[in-house]
Amino acid sequence: MYLDADQVIQALPWPALVEALDDVFTQTVHSPVRHHHHIQVPGDPEATLLLMPAWIEGKYLGVKQVNVFPGNSARGLPGLTGHYLLSCARTGHHLAQFEANELTARRTAAASALAARYLAREDASELLMVGAGRMARRLIPAHRAIRPIQRVRIWDIREASARALAEEFRAEGIDAEAVPENGLAEATGRADIISCATLSRDPLIRGEWLSPGTHLDLVGSFTPFMREADDEVMRRGAVFVDTRDGALSETGDLIDPLKAGVIQESDILADFPDLCGKRHAGRSALEDPQQAITVFKSVGASVEDLAAAILAYERCSTPS
């Protein structure tokens, strides 16, 4: 079985994917640290091979391969290509292969939606999307599948990109509008959920802008040198992560405030295994659930890729 990007979209509807992620974090999944291999390319910048394995004993074994070739930009070719291979963990036989870019994007957005189910107010109706790129097109519908979002506002460092994305969603019947380049502070203060998916190296969201009851979803900052939120965000917010090991080692949004002593590791209240395993009740367990500011920081995990691949395989291999 091979599923291309369009088929992956059809195989991974948001509600089912969110449930699959919720379930997988209650299981024993083996997920070694991702492997990085550097590859010399004659006449081009160094390339990178990423391998991300995960398996559930006796059930499924999966591995994502991502090839990052920066020199492709000069050829007008994508710099990143990837695929996901799912196998049987009892026999080792290959079961299915998936286009990995869409698989990764959808599981990333679904992880944010899963976090919002535990951490955002149930009556959250206004979403601010910070960043108008590829991930924004998935994060907006993912959040709308979990909370009663009535209005979407979009901010991007390139205002024209925000306007174009807002037009796309309005064409689908969604109340969406672009935020002016200088309007981020005002939009932040109004939003019930803020989702950030940017490549920013400097903080965009400031803690002083956040209103009580807000949920902040941080998807960018996937290296120690990137930031989407300032230290005050982490000081004011109740902080949650997808996986502790990954978040503590990979994102500047946590590494910097930890180094500065603004927060301690103990201030990270829970991760997905805690939330999905019911060891922490999320927003409802906080001192003032309606007024609390919650912050979710994700960096991604191979267990999420495995859950998405299993769901896609089982949906496509089961007769309707």
PDB file of C-alpha atoms in Angstrom:
ATOM      1  CA  MET A   1       0.000   0.000   0.000  1.00  0.00           C
ATOM      2  CA  TYR A   2       1.276   3.477  -0.890  1.00  0.00           C
ATOM      3  CA  LEU A   3      -0.546   6.679   0.051  1.00  0.00           C
ATOM      4  CA  ASP A   4       0.428   9.960  -1.560  1.00  0.00           C
ATOM      5  CA  ALA A   5      -0.196  13.336   0.103  1.00  0.00           C
ATOM      6  CA  ASP A   6      -3.839  13.627  -1.024  1.00  0.00           C
ATOM      7  CA  GLN A   7      -4.580  10.080   0.117  1.00  0.00           C
ATOM      8  CA  VAL A   8      -2.945  10.763   3.504  1.00  0.00           C
ATOM      9  CA  ILE A   9      -5.297  13.717   3.949  1.00  0.00           C
ATOM     10  CA  GLN A  10      -8.315  11.531   3.247  1.00  0.00           C
ATOM     11  CA  ALA A  11      -7.065   8.799   5.579  1.00  0.00           C
ATOM     12  CA  LEU A  12      -6.475  11.132   8.534  1.00  0.00           C
ATOM     13  CA  PRO A  13      -9.601  13.156   9.396  1.00  0.00           C
ATOM     14  CA  TRP A  14      -9.021  15.430  12.375  1.00  0.00           C
ATOM     15  CA  PRO A  15     -11.317  13.842  14.994  1.00  0.00           C
ATOM     16  CA  ALA A  16     -10.010  10.332  14.335  1.00  0.00           C
ATOM     17  CA  LEU A  17      -6.385  11.474  14.297  1.00  0.00           C
ATOM     18  CA  VAL A  18      -6.743  13.365  17.579  1.00  0.00           C
ATOM     19  CA  GLU A  19      -8.235  10.232  19.165  1.00  0.00           C
ATOM     20  CA  ALA A  20      -5.397   8.106  17.778  1.00  0.00           C
ATOM     21  CA  LEU A  21      -2.799  10.400  19.341  1.00  0.00           C
ATOM     22  CA  ASP A  22      -4.665  10.422  22.638  1.00  0.00           C
ATOM     23  CA  ASP A  23      -4.656   6.633  22.653  1.00  0.00           C
ATOM     24  CA  VAL A  24      -1.034   6.074  21.622  1.00  0.00           C
ATOM     25  CA  PHE A  25       0.296   8.085  24.562  1.00  0.00           C
ATOM     26  CA  THR A  26      -1.355   5.602  26.914  1.00  0.00           C
ATOM     27  CA  GLN A  27       0.545   2.684  25.351  1.00  0.00           C
ATOM     28  CA  THR A  28       4.105   1.448  25.710  1.00  0.00           C
ATOM     29  CA  VAL A  29       5.832   2.749  22.613  1.00  0.00           C
ATOM     30  CA  HIS A  30       9.558   2.448  22.006  1.00  0.00           C
ATOM     31  CA  SER A  31      10.834   5.640  20.385  1.00  0.00           C
ATOM     32  CA  PRO A  32      14.633   6.035  20.279  1.00  0.00           C
ATOM     33  CA  VAL A  33      16.174   9.454  19.815  1.00  0.00           C
ATOM     34  CA  ARG A  34      16.140  10.439  16.154  1.00  0.00           C
ATOM     35  CA  HIS A  35      19.271   9.668  14.150  1.00  0.00           C
ATOM     36  CA  HIS A  36      21.084  12.486  12.332  1.00  0.00           C
ATOM     37  CA  HIS A  37      23.544  11.608   9.583  1.00  0.00           C
ATOM     38  CA  HIS A  38      25.505  14.235   7.646  1.00  0.00           C
ATOM     39  CA  ILE A  39      26.049  13.622   3.947  1.00  0.00           C
ATOM     40  CA  GLN A  40      28.568  15.410   1.770  1.00  0.00           C
ATOM     41  CA  VAL A  41      27.180  16.476  -1.613  1.00  0.00           C
ATOM     42  CA  PRO A  42      29.848  17.491  -4.166  1.00  0.00           C
ATOM     43  CA  GLY A  43      29.442  21.167  -5.049  1.00  0.00           C
ATOM     44  CA  ASP A  44      26.494  21.628  -2.681  1.00  0.00           C
ATOM     45  CA  PRO A  45      25.954  22.384   0.998  1.00  0.00           C
ATOM     46  CA  GLU A  46      26.021  19.425   3.364  1.00  0.00           C
ATOM     47  CA  ALA A  47      22.844  17.349   3.393  1.00  0.00           C
ATOM     48  CA  THR A  48      21.215  15.607   6.349  1.00  0.00           C
ATOM     49  CA  LEU A  49      19.522  12.243   6.656  1.00  0.00           C
ATOM     50  CA  LEU A  50      17.054  11.967   9.545  1.00  0.00           C
ATOM     51  CA  LEU A  51      15.724   8.598  10.728  1.00  0.00           C
ATOM     52  CA  MET A  52      12.915   8.480  13.292  1.00  0.00           C
ATOM     53  CA  PRO A  53      11.885   4.967  14.403  1.00  0.00           C
ATOM     54  CA  ALA A  54       9.141   3.868  16.797  1.00  0.00           C
ATOM     55  CA  TRP A  55       7.399   0.591  17.533  1.00  0.00           C
ATOM     56  CA  ILE A  56       4.776  -1.128  19.657  1.00  0.00           C
ATOM     57  CA  GLU A  57       5.977  -4.628  20.472  1.00  0.00           C
ATOM     58  CA  GLY A  58       4.104  -7.354  18.618  1.00  0.00           C
ATOM     59  CA  LYS A  59       2.007  -4.834  16.697  1.00  0.00           C
ATOM     60  CA  TYR A  60       3.565  -2.160  14.503  1.00  0.00           C
ATOM     61  CA  LEU A  61       7.034  -0.885  13.630  1.00  0.00           C
ATOM     62  CA  GLY A  62       7.537   2.357  11.763  1.00  0.00           C
ATOM     63  CA  VAL A  63      10.357   4.605  10.629  1.00  0.00           C
ATOM     64  CA  LYS A  64      10.318   8.037   9.021  1.00  0.00           C
ATOM     65  CA  GLN A  65      13.129   8.987   6.679  1.00  0.00           C
ATOM     66  CA  VAL A  66      13.636  12.652   5.907  1.00  0.00           C
ATOM     67  CA  ASN A  67      16.256  13.842   3.409  1.00  0.00           C
ATOM     68  CA  VAL A  68      17.270  17.486   3.785  1.00  0.00           C
ATOM     69  CA  PHE A  69      19.250  18.740   0.774  1.00  0.00           C
ATOM     70  CA  PRO A  70      19.688  22.539   0.982  1.00  0.00           C
ATOM     71  CA  GLY A  71      21.360  22.682  -2.425  1.00  0.00           C
ATOM     72  CA  ASN A  72      18.063  21.867  -4.109  1.00  0.00           C
ATOM     73  CA  SER A  73      16.871  25.448  -3.725  1.00  0.00           C
ATOM     74  CA  ALA A  74      19.284  26.527  -6.488  1.00  0.00           C
ATOM     75  CA  ARG A  75      17.658  23.923  -8.743  1.00  0.00           C
ATOM     76  CA  GLY A  76      14.120  25.006  -7.972  1.00  0.00           C
ATOM     77  CA  LEU A  77      13.496  21.711  -6.182  1.00  0.00           C
ATOM     78  CA  PRO A  78      12.138  21.096  -2.675  1.00  0.00           C
ATOM     79  CA  GLY A  79      14.914  20.879  -0.125  1.00  0.00           C
ATOM     80  CA  LEU A  80      13.090  18.312   1.991  1.00  0.00           C
ATOM     81  CA  THR A  81      11.617  14.975   0.996  1.00  0.00           C
ATOM     82  CA  GLY A  82      10.419  12.205   3.221  1.00  0.00           C
ATOM     83  CA  HIS A  83       8.510   8.983   3.445  1.00  0.00           C
ATOM     84  CA  TYR A  84       7.182   6.779   6.212  1.00  0.00           C
ATOM     85  CA  LEU A  85       7.459   2.986   6.179  1.00  0.00           C
ATOM     86  CA  LEU A  86       5.108   0.946   8.379  1.00  0.00           C
ATOM     87  CA  SER A  87       5.854  -2.721   9.091  1.00  0.00           C
ATOM     88  CA  CYS A  88       4.445  -5.556  11.151  1.00  0.00           C
ATOM     89  CA  ALA A  89       6.291  -5.789  14.475  1.00  0.00           C
ATOM     90  CA  ARG A  90       5.643  -9.542  14.665  1.00  0.00           C
ATOM     91  CA  THR A  91       6.954 -10.631  11.253  1.00  0.00           C
ATOM     92  CA  GLY A  92       8.854  -7.584   9.993  1.00  0.00           C
ATOM     93  CA  HIS A  93       6.874  -7.554   6.753  1.00  0.00           C
ATOM     94  CA  HIS A  94       6.282  -4.158   5.173  1.00  0.00           C
ATOM     95  CA  LEU A  95       2.648  -3.059   5.346  1.00  0.00           C
ATOM     96  CA  ALA A  96       2.454   0.436   3.881  1.00  0.00           C
ATOM     97  CA  GLN A  97       4.414   3.487   2.795  1.00  0.00           C
ATOM     98  CA  PHE A  98       3.212   7.075   3.125  1.00  0.00           C
ATOM     99  CA  GLU A  99       4.266  10.472   1.835  1.00  0.00           C
ATOM    100  CA  ALA A 100       5.781  11.874   5.029  1.00  0.00           C
ATOM    101  CA  ASN A 101       5.431  15.647   4.635  1.00  0.00           C
ATOM    102  CA  GLU A 102       1.638  15.559   4.874  1.00  0.00           C
ATOM    103  CA  LEU A 103       1.694  12.814   7.495  1.00  0.00           C
ATOM    104  CA  THR A 104       3.989  14.951   9.661  1.00  0.00           C
ATOM    105  CA  ALA A 105       2.024  18.154   9.147  1.00  0.00           C
ATOM    106  CA  ARG A 106      -1.280  16.529  10.066  1.00  0.00           C
ATOM    107  CA  ARG A 107      -0.004  14.748  13.164  1.00  0.00           C
ATOM    108  CA  THR A 108       1.630  18.024  14.284  1.00  0.00           C
ATOM    109  CA  ALA A 109      -1.624  19.949  13.950  1.00  0.00           C
ATOM    110  CA  ALA A 110      -3.582  17.125  15.578  1.00  0.00           C
ATOM    111  CA  ALA A 111      -1.172  17.196  18.531  1.00  0.00           C
ATOM    112  CA  SER A 112      -1.957  20.883  19.006  1.00  0.00           C
ATOM    113  CA  ALA A 113      -5.667  20.119  18.850  1.00  0.00           C
ATOM    114  CA  LEU A 114      -5.244  17.312  21.379  1.00  0.00           C
ATOM    115  CA  ALA A 115      -3.475  19.713  23.729  1.00  0.00           C
ATOM    116  CA  ALA A 116      -6.277  22.248  23.265  1.00  0.00           C
ATOM    117  CA  ARG A 117      -8.818  19.614  24.261  1.00  0.00           C
ATOM    118  CA  TYR A 118      -7.094  19.339  27.635  1.00  0.00           C
ATOM    119  CA  LEU A 119      -5.925  22.927  28.031  1.00  0.00           C
ATOM    120  CA  ALA A 120      -8.195  25.402  26.197  1.00  0.00           C
ATOM    121  CA  ARG A 121     -11.481  26.621  27.663  1.00  0.00           C
ATOM    122  CA  GLU A 122     -14.444  24.651  26.372  1.00  0.00           C
ATOM    123  CA  ASP A 123     -16.123  27.873  25.203  1.00  0.00           C
ATOM    124  CA  ALA A 124     -13.090  29.122  23.248  1.00  0.00           C
ATOM    125  CA  SER A 125     -14.488  30.836  20.161  1.00  0.00           C
ATOM    126  CA  GLU A 126     -11.746  33.083  18.746  1.00  0.00           C
ATOM    127  CA  LEU A 127      -8.510  31.701  17.319  1.00  0.00           C
ATOM    128  CA  LEU A 128      -5.465  33.798  16.472  1.00  0.00           C
ATOM    129  CA  MET A 129      -3.148  32.091  14.001  1.00  0.00           C
ATOM    130  CA  VAL A 130       0.387  33.515  14.069  1.00  0.00           C
ATOM    131  CA  GLY A 131       2.088  32.536  10.843  1.00  0.00           C
ATOM    132  CA  ALA A 132       0.366  32.036   7.500  1.00  0.00           C
ATOM    133  CA  GLY A 133       2.441  29.214   6.091  1.00  0.00           C
ATOM    134  CA  ARG A 134       1.914  25.527   5.438  1.00  0.00           C
ATOM    135  CA  MET A 135       1.183  24.580   9.041  1.00  0.00           C
ATOM    136  CA  ALA A 136      -1.423  27.318   9.478  1.00  0.00           C
ATOM    137  CA  ARG A 137      -3.581  25.658   6.841  1.00  0.00           C
ATOM    138  CA  ARG A 138      -3.723  22.570   9.052  1.00  0.00           C
ATOM    139  CA  LEU A 139      -3.718  24.092  12.524  1.00  0.00           C
ATOM    140  CA  ILE A 140      -6.813  26.191  11.910  1.00  0.00           C
ATOM    141  CA  PRO A 141      -9.115  23.285  10.909  1.00  0.00           C
ATOM    142  CA  ALA A 142      -7.560  21.039  13.570  1.00  0.00           C
ATOM    143  CA  HIS A 143      -8.401  23.514  16.342  1.00  0.00           C
ATOM    144  CA  ARG A 144     -11.868  24.072  14.870  1.00  0.00           C
ATOM    145  CA  ALA A 145     -12.484  20.322  15.104  1.00  0.00           C
ATOM    146  CA  ILE A 146     -11.942  20.442  18.886  1.00  0.00           C
ATOM    147  CA  ARG A 147     -13.301  23.802  20.058  1.00  0.00           C
ATOM    148  CA  PRO A 148     -16.289  25.919  18.895  1.00  0.00           C
ATOM    149  CA  ILE A 149     -14.159  28.428  16.973  1.00  0.00           C
ATOM    150  CA  GLN A 150     -16.394  31.055  15.377  1.00  0.00           C
ATOM    151  CA  ARG A 151     -13.772  33.587  14.336  1.00  0.00           C
ATOM    152  CA  VAL A 152     -10.225  33.192  13.008  1.00  0.00           C
ATOM    153  CA  ARG A 153      -7.709  36.028  12.866  1.00  0.00           C
ATOM    154  CA  ILE A 154      -4.388  35.574  11.068  1.00  0.00           C
ATOM    155  CA  TRP A 155      -1.135  37.472  11.562  1.00  0.00           C
ATOM    156  CA  ASP A 156       2.049  37.052   9.577  1.00  0.00           C
ATOM    157  CA  ILE A 157       5.227  39.081   9.281  1.00  0.00           C
ATOM    158  CA  ARG A 158       4.147  39.407   5.630  1.00  0.00           C
ATOM    159  CA  GLU A 159       0.694  40.929   5.881  1.00  0.00           C
ATOM    160  CA  ALA A 160      -0.108  39.968   2.288  1.00  0.00           C
ATOM    161  CA  SER A 161       0.315  36.299   3.235  1.00  0.00           C
ATOM    162  CA  ALA A 162      -2.139  36.704   6.110  1.00  0.00           C
ATOM    163  CA  ARG A 163      -4.676  38.351   3.806  1.00  0.00           C
ATOM    164  CA  ALA A 164      -4.327  35.591   1.216  1.00  0.00           C
ATOM    165  CA  LEU A 165      -4.844  32.849   3.800  1.00  0.00           C
ATOM    166  CA  ALA A 166      -7.836  34.628   5.295  1.00  0.00           C
ATOM    167  CA  GLU A 167      -9.378  34.773   1.823  1.00  0.00           C
ATOM    168  CA  GLU A 168      -8.875  31.016   1.433  1.00  0.00           C
ATOM    169  CA  PHE A 169     -10.766  30.286   4.627  1.00  0.00           C
ATOM    170  CA  ARG A 170     -13.510  32.805   3.876  1.00  0.00           C
ATOM    171  CA  ALA A 171     -14.073  30.940   0.622  1.00  0.00           C
ATOM    172  CA  GLU A 172     -14.791  27.882   2.798  1.00  0.00           C
ATOM    173  CA  GLY A 173     -17.394  29.809   4.790  1.00  0.00           C
ATOM    174  CA  ILE A 174     -15.175  30.531   7.798  1.00  0.00           C
ATOM    175  CA  ASP A 175     -15.172  33.954   9.463  1.00  0.00           C
ATOM    176  CA  ALA A 176     -11.498  34.804   8.921  1.00  0.00           C
ATOM    177  CA  GLU A 177      -9.625  38.068   8.658  1.00  0.00           C
ATOM    178  CA  ALA A 178      -6.024  39.237   8.487  1.00  0.00           C
ATOM    179  CA  VAL A 179      -4.479  41.159  11.371  1.00  0.00           C
ATOM    180  CA  PRO A 180      -2.471  44.268  10.397  1.00  0.00           C
ATOM    181  CA  GLU A 181       1.290  43.946  10.801  1.00  0.00           C
ATOM    182  CA  ASN A 182       1.178  46.275  13.819  1.00  0.00           C
ATOM    183  CA  GLY A 183      -1.906  44.630  15.324  1.00  0.00           C
ATOM    184  CA  LEU A 184      -0.399  41.529  16.944  1.00  0.00           C
ATOM    185  CA  ALA A 185      -0.609  42.827  20.525  1.00  0.00           C
ATOM    186  CA  GLU A 186      -4.298  43.707  20.210  1.00  0.00           C
ATOM    187  CA  ALA A 187      -5.147  40.409  18.513  1.00  0.00           C
ATOM    188  CA  THR A 188      -3.255  38.468  21.180  1.00  0.00           C
ATOM    189  CA  GLY A 189      -5.247  40.135  23.938  1.00  0.00           C
ATOM    190  CA  ARG A 190      -8.567  39.227  22.290  1.00  0.00           C
ATOM    191  CA  ALA A 191      -7.921  35.608  21.391  1.00  0.00           C
ATOM    192  CA  ASP A 192      -9.114  32.567  23.326  1.00  0.00           C
ATOM    193  CA  ILE A 193      -6.583  30.299  21.576  1.00  0.00           C
ATOM    194  CA  ILE A 194      -3.349  31.486  19.977  1.00  0.00           C
ATOM    195  CA  SER A 195      -1.520  29.065  17.707  1.00  0.00           C
ATOM    196  CA  CYS A 196       1.994  29.969  16.526  1.00  0.00           C
ATOM    197  CA  ALA A 197       3.746  28.242  13.644  1.00  0.00           C
ATOM    198  CA  THR A 198       6.651  30.385  12.493  1.00  0.00           C
ATOM    199  CA  LEU A 199      10.393  30.204  11.918  1.00  0.00           C
ATOM    200  CA  SER A 200      11.049  33.163  14.205  1.00  0.00           C
ATOM    201  CA  ARG A 201      14.351  33.378  16.048  1.00  0.00           C
ATOM    202  CA  ASP A 202      13.070  36.167  18.303  1.00  0.00           C
ATOM    203  CA  PRO A 203       9.951  36.143  20.518  1.00  0.00           C
ATOM    204  CA  LEU A 204       6.734  37.248  18.827  1.00  0.00           C
ATOM    205  CA  ILE A 205       4.226  36.763  21.670  1.00  0.00           C
ATOM    206  CA  ARG A 206       4.768  38.765  24.855  1.00  0.00           C
ATOM    207  CA  GLY A 207       3.414  37.633  28.173  1.00  0.00           C
ATOM    208  CA  GLU A 208       2.092  41.082  29.027  1.00  0.00           C
ATOM    209  CA  TRP A 209      -0.304  40.835  26.065  1.00  0.00           C
ATOM    210  CA  LEU A 210      -2.035  37.652  27.189  1.00  0.00           C
ATOM    211  CA  SER A 211      -5.513  37.870  28.711  1.00  0.00           C
ATOM    212  CA  PRO A 212      -6.688  35.587  31.532  1.00  0.00           C
ATOM    213  CA  GLY A 213      -8.130  32.328  30.225  1.00  0.00           C
ATOM    214  CA  THR A 214      -6.017  32.246  27.059  1.00  0.00           C
ATOM    215  CA  HIS A 215      -4.463  29.057  25.690  1.00  0.00           C
ATOM    216  CA  LEU A 216      -1.194  29.484  23.777  1.00  0.00           C
ATOM    217  CA  ASP A 217      -0.081  26.762  21.337  1.00  0.00           C
ATOM    218  CA  LEU A 218       3.587  27.004  20.298  1.00  0.00           C
ATOM    219  CA  VAL A 219       4.472  24.871  17.277  1.00  0.00           C
ATOM    220  CA  GLY A 220       7.534  26.647  15.852  1.00  0.00           C
ATOM    221  CA  SER A 221      10.847  26.981  17.741  1.00  0.00           C
ATOM    222  CA  PHE A 222      11.998  23.455  17.012  1.00  0.00           C
ATOM    223  CA  THR A 223      15.677  24.315  17.621  1.00  0.00           C
ATOM    224  CA  PRO A 224      17.444  25.876  20.628  1.00  0.00           C
ATOM    225  CA  PHE A 225      17.991  29.046  18.584  1.00  0.00           C
ATOM    226  CA  MET A 226      14.334  29.797  17.800  1.00  0.00           C
ATOM    227  CA  ARG A 227      11.769  31.618  19.954  1.00  0.00           C
ATOM    228  CA  GLU A 228       8.075  32.385  19.530  1.00  0.00           C
ATOM    229  CA  ALA A 229       7.271  33.465  23.114  1.00  0.00           C
ATOM    230  CA  ASP A 230       9.175  35.622  25.577  1.00  0.00           C
ATOM    231  CA  ASP A 231      10.175  34.728  29.129  1.00  0.00           C
ATOM    232  CA  GLU A 232       7.117  36.466  30.585  1.00  0.00           C
ATOM    233  CA  VAL A 233       4.856  34.039  28.726  1.00  0.00           C
ATOM    234  CA  MET A 234       6.499  31.139  30.508  1.00  0.00           C
ATOM    235  CA  ARG A 235       6.449  32.930  33.851  1.00  0.00           C
ATOM    236  CA  ARG A 236       2.725  33.733  33.647  1.00  0.00           C
ATOM    237  CA  GLY A 237       1.540  30.537  32.006  1.00  0.00           C
ATOM    238  CA  ALA A 238       0.870  27.003  33.212  1.00  0.00           C
ATOM    239  CA  VAL A 239       3.327  25.161  30.967  1.00  0.00           C
ATOM    240  CA  PHE A 240       2.678  21.802  29.291  1.00  0.00           C
ATOM    241  CA  VAL A 241       4.677  19.946  26.619  1.00  0.00           C
ATOM    242  CA  ASP A 242       4.251  17.018  24.243  1.00  0.00           C
ATOM    243  CA  THR A 243       7.262  15.089  25.583  1.00  0.00           C
ATOM    244  CA  ARG A 244       9.560  16.304  28.336  1.00  0.00           C
ATOM    245  CA  ASP A 245      12.819  14.978  26.901  1.00  0.00           C
ATOM    246  CA  GLY A 246      12.212  16.496  23.496  1.00  0.00           C
ATOM    247  CA  ALA A 247      10.951  19.858  24.724  1.00  0.00           C
ATOM    248  CA  LEU A 248      13.753  20.329  27.243  1.00  0.00           C
ATOM    249  CA  SER A 249      16.462  19.701  24.657  1.00  0.00           C
ATOM    250  CA  GLU A 250      15.110  21.089  21.387  1.00  0.00           C
ATOM    251  CA  THR A 251      13.277  24.400  21.830  1.00  0.00           C
ATOM    252  CA  GLY A 252      14.591  27.845  22.681  1.00  0.00           C
ATOM    253  CA  ASP A 253      11.160  28.698  24.097  1.00  0.00           C
ATOM    254  CA  LEU A 254      12.048  26.541  27.106  1.00  0.00           C
ATOM    255  CA  ILE A 255      15.846  26.306  27.041  1.00  0.00           C
ATOM    256  CA  ASP A 256      16.347  30.085  27.300  1.00  0.00           C
ATOM    257  CA  PRO A 257      13.981  30.785  30.242  1.00  0.00           C
ATOM    258  CA  LEU A 258      15.311  27.712  32.042  1.00  0.00           C
ATOM    259  CA  LYS A 259      18.893  28.948  31.649  1.00  0.00           C
ATOM    260  CA  ALA A 260      17.864  32.414  32.833  1.00  0.00           C
ATOM    261  CA  GLY A 261      16.159  30.985  35.914  1.00  0.00           C
ATOM    262  CA  VAL A 262      12.772  32.402  34.922  1.00  0.00           C
ATOM    263  CA  ILE A 263      11.259  28.919  35.285  1.00  0.00           C
ATOM    264  CA  GLN A 264      12.429  25.583  36.633  1.00  0.00           C
ATOM    265  CA  GLU A 265      11.930  22.149  35.100  1.00  0.00           C
ATOM    266  CA  SER A 266       9.375  21.507  37.837  1.00  0.00           C
ATOM    267  CA  ASP A 267       7.249  24.326  36.377  1.00  0.00           C
ATOM    268  CA  ILE A 268       6.449  22.094  33.394  1.00  0.00           C
ATOM    269  CA  LEU A 269       3.279  20.617  34.826  1.00  0.00           C
ATOM    270  CA  ALA A 270       2.658  17.681  32.496  1.00  0.00           C
ATOM    271  CA  ASP A 271       3.311  16.135  29.098  1.00  0.00           C
ATOM    272  CA  PHE A 272       1.106  14.054  26.812  1.00  0.00           C
ATOM    273  CA  PRO A 273       1.707  10.777  28.674  1.00  0.00           C
ATOM    274  CA  ASP A 274       0.520  12.551  31.845  1.00  0.00           C
ATOM    275  CA  LEU A 275      -2.512  14.162  30.209  1.00  0.00           C
ATOM    276  CA  CYS A 276      -3.613  11.214  28.084  1.00  0.00           C
ATOM    277  CA  GLY A 277      -2.919   8.788  30.924  1.00  0.00           C
ATOM    278  CA  LYS A 278      -5.158  10.895  33.226  1.00  0.00           C
ATOM    279  CA  ARG A 279      -2.334  11.589  35.669  1.00  0.00           C
ATOM    280  CA  HIS A 280      -2.983  15.311  35.154  1.00  0.00           C
ATOM    281  CA  ALA A 281      -6.388  16.757  34.326  1.00  0.00           C
ATOM    282  CA  GLY A 282      -5.091  19.771  32.377  1.00  0.00           C
ATOM    283  CA  ARG A 283      -6.912  23.095  32.701  1.00  0.00           C
ATOM    284  CA  SER A 284      -9.540  21.718  35.067  1.00  0.00           C
ATOM    285  CA  ALA A 285      -6.812  20.867  37.606  1.00  0.00           C
ATOM    286  CA  LEU A 286      -5.471  24.427  37.751  1.00  0.00           C
ATOM    287  CA  GLU A 287      -6.259  26.753  40.636  1.00  0.00           C
ATOM    288  CA  ASP A 288      -8.594  29.006  38.623  1.00  0.00           C
ATOM    289  CA  PRO A 289      -9.498  27.119  35.427  1.00  0.00           C
ATOM    290  CA  GLN A 290     -11.422  29.953  33.778  1.00  0.00           C
ATOM    291  CA  GLN A 291      -8.729  32.562  34.348  1.00  0.00           C
ATOM    292  CA  ALA A 292      -5.564  30.481  33.985  1.00  0.00           C
ATOM    293  CA  ILE A 293      -3.221  31.041  31.052  1.00  0.00           C
ATOM    294  CA  THR A 294      -2.082  27.726  29.583  1.00  0.00           C
ATOM    295  CA  VAL A 295       0.960  27.250  27.349  1.00  0.00           C
ATOM    296  CA  PHE A 296       1.594  24.142  25.253  1.00  0.00           C
ATOM    297  CA  LYS A 297       4.982  23.658  23.609  1.00  0.00           C
ATOM    298  CA  SER A 298       5.416  20.863  21.061  1.00  0.00           C
ATOM    299  CA  VAL A 299       8.537  19.700  19.251  1.00  0.00           C
ATOM    300  CA  GLY A 300       7.111  16.529  17.724  1.00  0.00           C
ATOM    301  CA  ALA A 301       7.794  12.887  18.462  1.00  0.00           C
ATOM    302  CA  SER A 302       8.133   9.695  16.472  1.00  0.00           C
ATOM    303  CA  VAL A 303       5.308   8.148  18.506  1.00  0.00           C
ATOM    304  CA  GLU A 304       2.954  10.644  16.831  1.00  0.00           C
ATOM    305  CA  ASP A 305       4.117   9.618  13.363  1.00  0.00           C
ATOM    306  CA  LEU A 306       3.541   5.978  14.278  1.00  0.00           C
ATOM    307  CA  ALA A 307       0.011   6.665  15.519  1.00  0.00           C
ATOM    308  CA  ALA A 308      -0.862   8.523  12.317  1.00  0.00           C
ATOM    309  CA  ALA A 309       0.584   5.788  10.099  1.00  0.00           C
ATOM    310  CA  ILE A 310      -1.297   3.056  11.988  1.00  0.00           C
ATOM    311  CA  LEU A 311      -4.561   4.970  11.706  1.00  0.00           C
ATOM    312  CA  ALA A 312      -4.100   5.582   7.974  1.00  0.00           C
ATOM    313  CA  TYR A 313      -3.176   1.954   7.342  1.00  0.00           C
ATOM    314  CA  GLU A 314      -6.088   0.528   9.320  1.00  0.00           C
ATOM    315  CA  ARG A 315      -8.619   2.900   7.754  1.00  0.00           C
ATOM    316  CA  CYS A 316      -7.415   2.089   4.233  1.00  0.00           C
ATOM    317  CA  SER A 317      -7.026  -1.657   4.686  1.00  0.00           C
ATOM    318  CA  THR A 318     -10.411  -2.229   6.365  1.00  0.00           C
ATOM    319  CA  PRO A 319     -13.287  -2.792   3.889  1.00  0.00           C
ATOM    320  CA  SER A 320     -15.913  -0.063   4.133  1.00  0.00           C
TER     321      SER A 320
END
